[in-house]
PDB file of C-alpha atoms in Angstrom:
ATOM      1  CA  UNK A 166       0.111   0.033  -0.151  1.00 45.00           C
ATOM      2  CA  UNK A 167       1.370   3.367  -0.689  1.00 53.00           C
ATOM      3  CA  UNK A 168       0.122   6.511   0.484  1.00 60.00           C
ATOM      4  CA  UNK A 169      -1.064   8.793  -1.943  1.00 61.00           C
ATOM      5  CA  UNK A 170       1.037  12.285  -2.594  1.00 55.00           C
ATOM      6  CA  UNK A 171      -0.145  15.006   0.085  1.00 59.00           C
ATOM      7  CA  UNK A 172      -1.427  17.462  -2.757  1.00 64.00           C
ATOM      8  CA  UNK A 173      -5.205  17.599  -2.711  1.00 71.00           C
ATOM      9  CA  UNK A 174      -7.716  18.578  -5.485  1.00 71.00           C
ATOM     10  CA  UNK A 175     -11.134  19.230  -4.683  1.00 72.00           C
ATOM     11  CA  UNK A 176     -13.852  17.341  -6.832  1.00 73.00           C
ATOM     12  CA  UNK A 177     -15.796  19.874  -9.155  1.00 70.00           C
ATOM     13  CA  UNK A 178     -19.288  20.626  -8.227  1.00 70.00           C
ATOM     14  CA  UNK A 179     -21.525  19.122  -8.837  1.00 71.00           C
ATOM     15  CA  UNK A 180     -19.958  16.014  -7.556  1.00 75.00           C
ATOM     16  CA  UNK A 181     -19.685  12.892  -9.879  1.00 79.00           C
ATOM     17  CA  UNK A 182     -18.583  10.412  -7.154  1.00 88.00           C
ATOM     18  CA  UNK A 183     -17.834   9.719  -3.697  1.00 93.00           C
ATOM     19  CA  UNK A 184     -14.311  10.083  -2.319  1.00 94.00           C
ATOM     20  CA  UNK A 185     -12.452   7.308  -0.254  1.00 96.00           C
ATOM     21  CA  UNK A 186     -12.481   9.189   3.099  1.00 96.00           C
ATOM     22  CA  UNK A 187     -11.770   8.528   6.839  1.00 96.00           C
ATOM     23  CA  UNK A 188     -14.611  10.397   8.931  1.00 97.00           C
ATOM     24  CA  UNK A 189     -14.552  10.647  12.629  1.00 97.00           C
ATOM     25  CA  UNK A 190     -18.062  11.666  13.699  1.00 97.00           C
ATOM     26  CA  UNK A 191     -17.592  13.220  17.480  1.00 95.00           C
ATOM     27  CA  UNK A 192     -20.417  14.041  19.952  1.00 93.00           C
ATOM     28  CA  UNK A 193     -20.157  16.142  22.827  1.00 90.00           C
ATOM     29  CA  UNK A 194     -21.446  14.137  25.840  1.00 90.00           C
ATOM     30  CA  UNK A 195     -24.207  16.258  28.159  1.00 84.00           C
ATOM     31  CA  UNK A 196     -24.352  19.050  25.352  1.00 76.00           C
ATOM     32  CA  UNK A 197     -28.157  19.388  26.224  1.00 79.00           C
ATOM     33  CA  UNK A 198     -27.655  20.111  30.204  1.00 80.00           C
ATOM     34  CA  UNK A 199     -24.646  22.192  29.110  1.00 79.00           C
ATOM     35  CA  UNK A 200     -26.640  24.110  26.551  1.00 79.00           C
ATOM     36  CA  UNK A 201     -29.761  24.539  29.057  1.00 81.00           C
ATOM     37  CA  UNK A 202     -27.500  26.108  31.697  1.00 80.00           C
ATOM     38  CA  UNK A 203     -26.252  28.849  29.375  1.00 82.00           C
ATOM     39  CA  UNK A 204     -29.367  29.889  28.829  1.00 83.00           C
ATOM     40  CA  UNK A 205     -29.041  32.269  32.113  1.00 82.00           C
ATOM     41  CA  UNK A 206     -25.489  31.878  32.655  1.00 78.00           C
ATOM     42  CA  UNK A 207     -22.910  33.625  30.377  1.00 82.00           C
ATOM     43  CA  UNK A 208     -19.724  31.565  32.280  1.00 83.00           C
ATOM     44  CA  UNK A 209     -21.619  28.296  30.865  1.00 79.00           C
ATOM     45  CA  UNK A 210     -22.184  29.773  27.622  1.00 81.00           C
ATOM     46  CA  UNK A 211     -18.408  30.831  27.297  1.00 84.00           C
ATOM     47  CA  UNK A 212     -17.427  27.380  28.240  1.00 80.00           C
ATOM     48  CA  UNK A 213     -19.285  25.738  25.635  1.00 83.00           C
ATOM     49  CA  UNK A 214     -17.818  27.992  22.822  1.00 84.00           C
ATOM     50  CA  UNK A 215     -14.791  27.954  24.136  1.00 84.00           C
ATOM     51  CA  UNK A 216     -14.619  24.176  23.848  1.00 83.00           C
ATOM     52  CA  UNK A 217     -15.762  24.153  20.520  1.00 82.00           C
ATOM     53  CA  UNK A 218     -13.194  26.807  19.081  1.00 84.00           C
ATOM     54  CA  UNK A 219     -10.593  24.837  21.010  1.00 83.00           C
ATOM     55  CA  UNK A 220     -11.164  21.873  19.037  1.00 80.00           C
ATOM     56  CA  UNK A 221     -11.356  23.438  16.064  1.00 80.00           C
ATOM     57  CA  UNK A 222      -8.651  25.735  16.558  1.00 81.00           C
ATOM     58  CA  UNK A 223      -6.325  22.421  16.903  1.00 81.00           C
ATOM     59  CA  UNK A 224      -7.340  21.000  13.986  1.00 73.00           C
ATOM     60  CA  UNK A 225      -6.874  24.130  11.822  1.00 68.00           C
ATOM     61  CA  UNK A 226      -3.314  24.630  13.544  1.00 66.00           C
ATOM     62  CA  UNK A 227      -2.731  21.394  11.333  1.00 57.00           C
ATOM     63  CA  UNK A 228      -4.919  22.246   8.299  1.00 54.00           C
ATOM     64  CA  UNK A 229      -3.646  25.773   7.816  1.00 49.00           C
ATOM     65  CA  UNK A 230      -0.364  24.241   7.219  1.00 50.00           C
ATOM     66  CA  UNK A 231      -0.822  23.643   3.840  1.00 50.00           C
ATOM     67  CA  UNK A 232      -3.588  24.778   1.340  1.00 56.00           C
ATOM     68  CA  UNK A 233      -3.470  21.337  -0.292  1.00 70.00           C
ATOM     69  CA  UNK A 234      -4.975  19.263   2.417  1.00 80.00           C
ATOM     70  CA  UNK A 235      -7.983  17.082   2.295  1.00 87.00           C
ATOM     71  CA  UNK A 236      -9.184  18.007   5.407  1.00 87.00           C
ATOM     72  CA  UNK A 237     -12.649  19.328   6.061  1.00 89.00           C
ATOM     73  CA  UNK A 238     -14.411  19.766   9.616  1.00 89.00           C
ATOM     74  CA  UNK A 239     -18.278  20.812  10.167  1.00 91.00           C
ATOM     75  CA  UNK A 240     -19.830  21.346  13.436  1.00 87.00           C
ATOM     76  CA  UNK A 241     -23.189  21.446  13.957  1.00 88.00           C
ATOM     77  CA  UNK A 242     -25.086  21.468  17.451  1.00 83.00           C
ATOM     78  CA  UNK A 243     -23.176  18.827  19.630  1.00 84.00           C
ATOM     79  CA  UNK A 244     -21.829  16.939  16.572  1.00 91.00           C
ATOM     80  CA  UNK A 245     -18.516  17.363  15.140  1.00 91.00           C
ATOM     81  CA  UNK A 246     -17.609  15.613  11.735  1.00 95.00           C
ATOM     82  CA  UNK A 247     -13.590  15.607  10.641  1.00 93.00           C
ATOM     83  CA  UNK A 248     -12.531  13.668   7.451  1.00 94.00           C
ATOM     84  CA  UNK A 249      -9.505  13.163   5.162  1.00 92.00           C
ATOM     85  CA  UNK A 250      -8.952  11.260   2.074  1.00 92.00           C
ATOM     86  CA  UNK A 251      -7.893   7.718   2.979  1.00 93.00           C
ATOM     87  CA  UNK A 252      -4.284   6.491   2.691  1.00 88.00           C
ATOM     88  CA  UNK A 253      -2.962   9.672   2.982  1.00 86.00           C
ATOM     89  CA  UNK A 254      -0.743  11.597   5.719  1.00 83.00           C
ATOM     90  CA  UNK A 255      -3.910  14.004   6.312  1.00 86.00           C
ATOM     91  CA  UNK A 256      -5.595  11.096   8.049  1.00 87.00           C
ATOM     92  CA  UNK A 257      -3.239  10.063  10.535  1.00 80.00           C
ATOM     93  CA  UNK A 258      -2.580  13.781  11.033  1.00 84.00           C
ATOM     94  CA  UNK A 259      -6.062  14.358  11.257  1.00 87.00           C
ATOM     95  CA  UNK A 260      -6.625  11.868  14.776  1.00 89.00           C
ATOM     96  CA  UNK A 261      -3.107  13.290  16.148  1.00 86.00           C
ATOM     97  CA  UNK A 262      -4.773  16.788  15.927  1.00 87.00           C
ATOM     98  CA  UNK A 263      -8.326  15.469  16.948  1.00 91.00           C
ATOM     99  CA  UNK A 264      -6.678  13.755  20.071  1.00 91.00           C
ATOM    100  CA  UNK A 265      -4.747  16.937  21.076  1.00 90.00           C
ATOM    101  CA  UNK A 266      -8.112  18.732  21.151  1.00 90.00           C
ATOM    102  CA  UNK A 267      -9.970  16.378  22.881  1.00 93.00           C
ATOM    103  CA  UNK A 268      -7.431  16.074  26.052  1.00 93.00           C
ATOM    104  CA  UNK A 269      -7.184  19.817  25.664  1.00 91.00           C
ATOM    105  CA  UNK A 270     -10.985  20.421  26.045  1.00 90.00           C
ATOM    106  CA  UNK A 271     -11.414  17.762  28.795  1.00 91.00           C
ATOM    107  CA  UNK A 272      -8.863  19.679  30.657  1.00 91.00           C
ATOM    108  CA  UNK A 273      -9.842  23.124  30.045  1.00 88.00           C
ATOM    109  CA  UNK A 274     -13.518  22.810  29.940  1.00 89.00           C
ATOM    110  CA  UNK A 275     -14.606  19.669  31.562  1.00 90.00           C
ATOM    111  CA  UNK A 276     -15.914  18.519  28.709  1.00 90.00           C
ATOM    112  CA  UNK A 277     -15.706  14.940  27.342  1.00 93.00           C
ATOM    113  CA  UNK A 278     -16.933  12.941  23.992  1.00 95.00           C
ATOM    114  CA  UNK A 279     -17.966   9.833  22.261  1.00 96.00           C
ATOM    115  CA  UNK A 280     -17.818   8.942  18.560  1.00 97.00           C
ATOM    116  CA  UNK A 281     -16.947   6.553  16.138  1.00 97.00           C
ATOM    117  CA  UNK A 282     -14.085   6.632  13.458  1.00 97.00           C
ATOM    118  CA  UNK A 283     -15.088   4.730   9.579  1.00 97.00           C
ATOM    119  CA  UNK A 284     -13.359   4.537   6.338  1.00 96.00           C
ATOM    120  CA  UNK A 285     -15.779   4.747   3.116  1.00 97.00           C
ATOM    121  CA  UNK A 286     -17.680   6.913   0.407  1.00 97.00           C
ATOM    122  CA  UNK A 287     -17.969   9.866   1.173  1.00 96.00           C
ATOM    123  CA  UNK A 288     -18.527  13.755   0.164  1.00 94.00           C
ATOM    124  CA  UNK A 289     -17.493  16.242   2.872  1.00 93.00           C
ATOM    125  CA  UNK A 290     -16.593  20.172   2.019  1.00 87.00           C
ATOM    126  CA  UNK A 291     -17.927  23.250   3.294  1.00 83.00           C
ATOM    127  CA  UNK A 292     -21.287  22.922   1.979  1.00 86.00           C
ATOM    128  CA  UNK A 293     -22.290  19.278   2.912  1.00 90.00           C
ATOM    129  CA  UNK A 294     -21.161  16.101   4.206  1.00 94.00           C
ATOM    130  CA  UNK A 295     -23.161  12.846   3.153  1.00 95.00           C
ATOM    131  CA  UNK A 296     -22.269   9.539   2.185  1.00 97.00           C
ATOM    132  CA  UNK A 297     -22.078   6.045   3.599  1.00 97.00           C
ATOM    133  CA  UNK A 298     -19.113   6.542   5.755  1.00 97.00           C
ATOM    134  CA  UNK A 299     -21.006   9.608   7.620  1.00 97.00           C
ATOM    135  CA  UNK A 300     -23.695   7.158   8.412  1.00 97.00           C
ATOM    136  CA  UNK A 301     -21.171   4.004   9.712  1.00 97.00           C
ATOM    137  CA  UNK A 302     -19.288   6.786  11.522  1.00 97.00           C
ATOM    138  CA  UNK A 303     -22.652   7.616  13.152  1.00 97.00           C
ATOM    139  CA  UNK A 304     -23.883   4.427  13.988  1.00 97.00           C
ATOM    140  CA  UNK A 305     -20.558   3.398  15.836  1.00 97.00           C
ATOM    141  CA  UNK A 306     -20.918   6.653  17.802  1.00 97.00           C
ATOM    142  CA  UNK A 307     -24.588   6.310  18.588  1.00 95.00           C
ATOM    143  CA  UNK A 308     -25.108   2.699  19.103  1.00 96.00           C
ATOM    144  CA  UNK A 309     -21.759   1.149  19.550  1.00 97.00           C
ATOM    145  CA  UNK A 310     -19.450   3.453  21.710  1.00 97.00           C
ATOM    146  CA  UNK A 311     -22.026   3.832  24.269  1.00 96.00           C
ATOM    147  CA  UNK A 312     -19.264   5.264  26.744  1.00 97.00           C
ATOM    148  CA  UNK A 313     -16.957   8.097  26.447  1.00 96.00           C
ATOM    149  CA  UNK A 314     -14.802   6.706  23.855  1.00 96.00           C
ATOM    150  CA  UNK A 315     -14.123   7.300  20.011  1.00 97.00           C
ATOM    151  CA  UNK A 316     -14.562   3.541  18.490  1.00 98.00           C
ATOM    152  CA  UNK A 317     -12.568   2.116  15.571  1.00 96.00           C
ATOM    153  CA  UNK A 318     -12.742  -1.092  13.674  1.00 94.00           C
ATOM    154  CA  UNK A 319     -10.077  -3.351  14.466  1.00 93.00           C
ATOM    155  CA  UNK A 320      -9.048  -3.385  10.789  1.00 93.00           C
ATOM    156  CA  UNK A 321      -9.076   0.166  10.185  1.00 94.00           C
ATOM    157  CA  UNK A 322      -6.952   0.579  13.262  1.00 93.00           C
ATOM    158  CA  UNK A 323      -4.747  -1.999  11.536  1.00 92.00           C
ATOM    159  CA  UNK A 324      -4.325  -0.069   8.131  1.00 90.00           C
ATOM    160  CA  UNK A 325      -3.624   3.340   9.949  1.00 87.00           C
ATOM    161  CA  UNK A 326      -0.814   1.581  11.579  1.00 85.00           C
ATOM    162  CA  UNK A 327       0.524  -0.116   8.066  1.00 84.00           C
ATOM    163  CA  UNK A 328       0.348   3.848   6.711  1.00 81.00           C
ATOM    164  CA  UNK A 329       1.807   5.347   9.829  1.00 78.00           C
ATOM    165  CA  UNK A 330       5.082   3.052   9.320  1.00 79.00           C
ATOM    166  CA  UNK A 331       5.289   3.386   5.438  1.00 80.00           C
ATOM    167  CA  UNK A 332       5.207   7.233   6.201  1.00 75.00           C
ATOM    168  CA  UNK A 333       7.717   7.036   8.887  1.00 76.00           C
ATOM    169  CA  UNK A 334       9.848   4.630   6.943  1.00 78.00           C
ATOM    170  CA  UNK A 335       9.899   7.134   4.082  1.00 75.00           C
ATOM    171  CA  UNK A 336      11.158  10.125   6.002  1.00 71.00           C
ATOM    172  CA  UNK A 337      15.060   9.832   6.619  1.00 72.00           C
ATOM    173  CA  UNK A 338      15.015  11.917   9.668  1.00 71.00           C
ATOM    174  CA  UNK A 339      12.011  10.630  11.403  1.00 66.00           C
ATOM    175  CA  UNK A 340      11.820   7.545  13.570  1.00 69.00           C
ATOM    176  CA  UNK A 341       8.428   7.764  14.936  1.00 72.00           C
ATOM    177  CA  UNK A 342       5.611  10.116  15.433  1.00 74.00           C
ATOM    178  CA  UNK A 343       5.124  10.642  19.186  1.00 72.00           C
ATOM    179  CA  UNK A 344       2.250   9.230  20.725  1.00 75.00           C
ATOM    180  CA  UNK A 345       0.669   7.882  17.726  1.00 77.00           C
ATOM    181  CA  UNK A 346       1.554   4.281  18.361  1.00 77.00           C
ATOM    182  CA  UNK A 347      -0.307   4.174  21.520  1.00 81.00           C
ATOM    183  CA  UNK A 348      -3.493   6.278  20.313  1.00 89.00           C
ATOM    184  CA  UNK A 349      -5.769   3.325  20.365  1.00 93.00           C
ATOM    185  CA  UNK A 350      -6.607   0.669  23.135  1.00 94.00           C
ATOM    186  CA  UNK A 351      -8.338  -2.357  23.189  1.00 96.00           C
ATOM    187  CA  UNK A 352     -11.059  -2.378  25.900  1.00 96.00           C
ATOM    188  CA  UNK A 353     -10.513  -5.213  28.307  1.00 94.00           C
ATOM    189  CA  UNK A 354     -14.484  -5.661  28.874  1.00 93.00           C
ATOM    190  CA  UNK A 355     -15.993  -5.906  25.069  1.00 96.00           C
ATOM    191  CA  UNK A 356     -12.921  -6.155  23.326  1.00 97.00           C
ATOM    192  CA  UNK A 357     -13.844  -2.912  21.121  1.00 97.00           C
ATOM    193  CA  UNK A 358     -10.796  -0.556  19.810  1.00 97.00           C
ATOM    194  CA  UNK A 359     -10.870   2.915  20.678  1.00 97.00           C
ATOM    195  CA  UNK A 360      -9.177   6.136  20.684  1.00 94.00           C
ATOM    196  CA  UNK A 361      -7.553   6.377  24.323  1.00 93.00           C
ATOM    197  CA  UNK A 362      -8.089  10.061  25.627  1.00 94.00           C
ATOM    198  CA  UNK A 363      -8.311   8.527  28.869  1.00 94.00           C
ATOM    199  CA  UNK A 364      -4.812   7.697  29.678  1.00 93.00           C
ATOM    200  CA  UNK A 365      -3.052   9.120  26.768  1.00 91.00           C
ATOM    201  CA  UNK A 366       0.421   9.148  26.092  1.00 89.00           C
ATOM    202  CA  UNK A 367       2.335  12.396  27.475  1.00 87.00           C
ATOM    203  CA  UNK A 368       3.066  13.713  23.782  1.00 84.00           C
ATOM    204  CA  UNK A 369      -0.940  14.603  23.817  1.00 89.00           C
ATOM    205  CA  UNK A 370      -0.764  16.418  27.039  1.00 89.00           C
ATOM    206  CA  UNK A 371       1.303  19.466  26.115  1.00 83.00           C
ATOM    207  CA  UNK A 372      -0.621  22.314  28.064  1.00 81.00           C
ATOM    208  CA  UNK A 373      -0.160  20.784  31.393  1.00 82.00           C
ATOM    209  CA  UNK A 374       1.200  17.740  33.251  1.00 91.00           C
ATOM    210  CA  UNK A 375      -0.091  14.204  32.825  1.00 93.00           C
ATOM    211  CA  UNK A 376      -0.936  14.107  36.821  1.00 95.00           C
ATOM    212  CA  UNK A 377      -3.081  17.161  36.248  1.00 95.00           C
ATOM    213  CA  UNK A 378      -5.031  15.863  33.383  1.00 95.00           C
ATOM    214  CA  UNK A 379      -5.932  12.882  35.147  1.00 96.00           C
ATOM    215  CA  UNK A 380      -7.213  15.014  38.182  1.00 96.00           C
ATOM    216  CA  UNK A 381      -9.505  17.000  36.002  1.00 95.00           C
ATOM    217  CA  UNK A 382     -11.012  13.536  34.443  1.00 96.00           C
ATOM    218  CA  UNK A 383     -11.644  12.571  38.096  1.00 97.00           C
ATOM    219  CA  UNK A 384     -13.364  15.784  38.797  1.00 97.00           C
ATOM    220  CA  UNK A 385     -15.647  15.226  35.674  1.00 95.00           C
ATOM    221  CA  UNK A 386     -16.346  11.724  36.904  1.00 97.00           C
ATOM    222  CA  UNK A 387     -17.308  12.941  40.130  1.00 97.00           C
ATOM    223  CA  UNK A 388     -20.019  15.425  38.577  1.00 94.00           C
ATOM    224  CA  UNK A 389     -21.077  12.914  36.525  1.00 94.00           C
ATOM    225  CA  UNK A 390     -21.715  10.045  39.121  1.00 96.00           C
ATOM    226  CA  UNK A 391     -24.322  12.794  40.737  1.00 95.00           C
ATOM    227  CA  UNK A 392     -26.570  12.486  37.984  1.00 92.00           C
ATOM    228  CA  UNK A 393     -30.125  11.369  38.689  1.00 93.00           C
ATOM    229  CA  UNK A 394     -29.883   9.282  35.136  1.00 93.00           C
ATOM    230  CA  UNK A 395     -28.920   5.922  35.721  1.00 95.00           C
ATOM    231  CA  UNK A 396     -27.855   5.604  31.787  1.00 92.00           C
ATOM    232  CA  UNK A 397     -26.049   8.924  32.258  1.00 92.00           C
ATOM    233  CA  UNK A 398     -23.892   7.117  35.169  1.00 96.00           C
ATOM    234  CA  UNK A 399     -22.980   4.384  33.492  1.00 96.00           C
ATOM    235  CA  UNK A 400     -20.911   6.719  31.364  1.00 96.00           C
ATOM    236  CA  UNK A 401     -19.189   7.814  34.080  1.00 96.00           C
ATOM    237  CA  UNK A 402     -18.682   4.463  35.565  1.00 97.00           C
ATOM    238  CA  UNK A 403     -16.745   3.348  32.798  1.00 97.00           C
ATOM    239  CA  UNK A 404     -14.795   6.277  32.764  1.00 97.00           C
ATOM    240  CA  UNK A 405     -14.027   5.646  36.898  1.00 97.00           C
ATOM    241  CA  UNK A 406     -13.089   2.155  36.038  1.00 97.00           C
ATOM    242  CA  UNK A 407     -10.628   3.536  33.539  1.00 96.00           C
ATOM    243  CA  UNK A 408      -8.819   5.788  35.658  1.00 96.00           C
ATOM    244  CA  UNK A 409      -8.823   3.617  38.289  1.00 96.00           C
ATOM    245  CA  UNK A 410      -7.041   0.924  36.283  1.00 94.00           C
ATOM    246  CA  UNK A 411      -4.091   3.548  35.571  1.00 90.00           C
TER     247      UNK A 411
END
């Protein structure tokens, strides 16, 4: 497998065919409660908009490095969609920046996410996001992930690892991309693979110490466990179990 050249030419409109893309569908957990509290609380409103802006800025820091990037970003309400052409450097750089953004908003804003990552046919640009891959990523988030994790199939995870190694081998001055080899973890209960922002490599915790980051997650858990809804508490019980195991 060869990585495609990192020069992207957007398809002409109207689209004649789908592109082969990696897409991440990410949902902000507890968004309804966050929005409800922001009606009469300016601080809560600032926290929501700051978190969304922070996540976008992490992605934009990468995308802005090259006008020929295949990256696309869409945010609507509590949902965020990111995508890039499959089998390109863009796709794993997208995941690195997504991880950085998720770690940052958990620490700075007390906000955690759930999601799904899929590969397939997709149209994603400034005007629209549509295609079977979007549906697959959405179903992973809404029906499979269940807990505060971003789920990926083992097959797709393995594809990323092959592409990453190929890219590293092609760069004479590069022995690794810090943190990427530890970005995915297999759940010891249900066997699903997911992006592990609960216990991330220190390469992703760049604005604060790892200890402070874990303390911020513990604060999120303490608040979440007070929720009267048992289905909501399950999410935080899962997170608590992962933190206890570290």
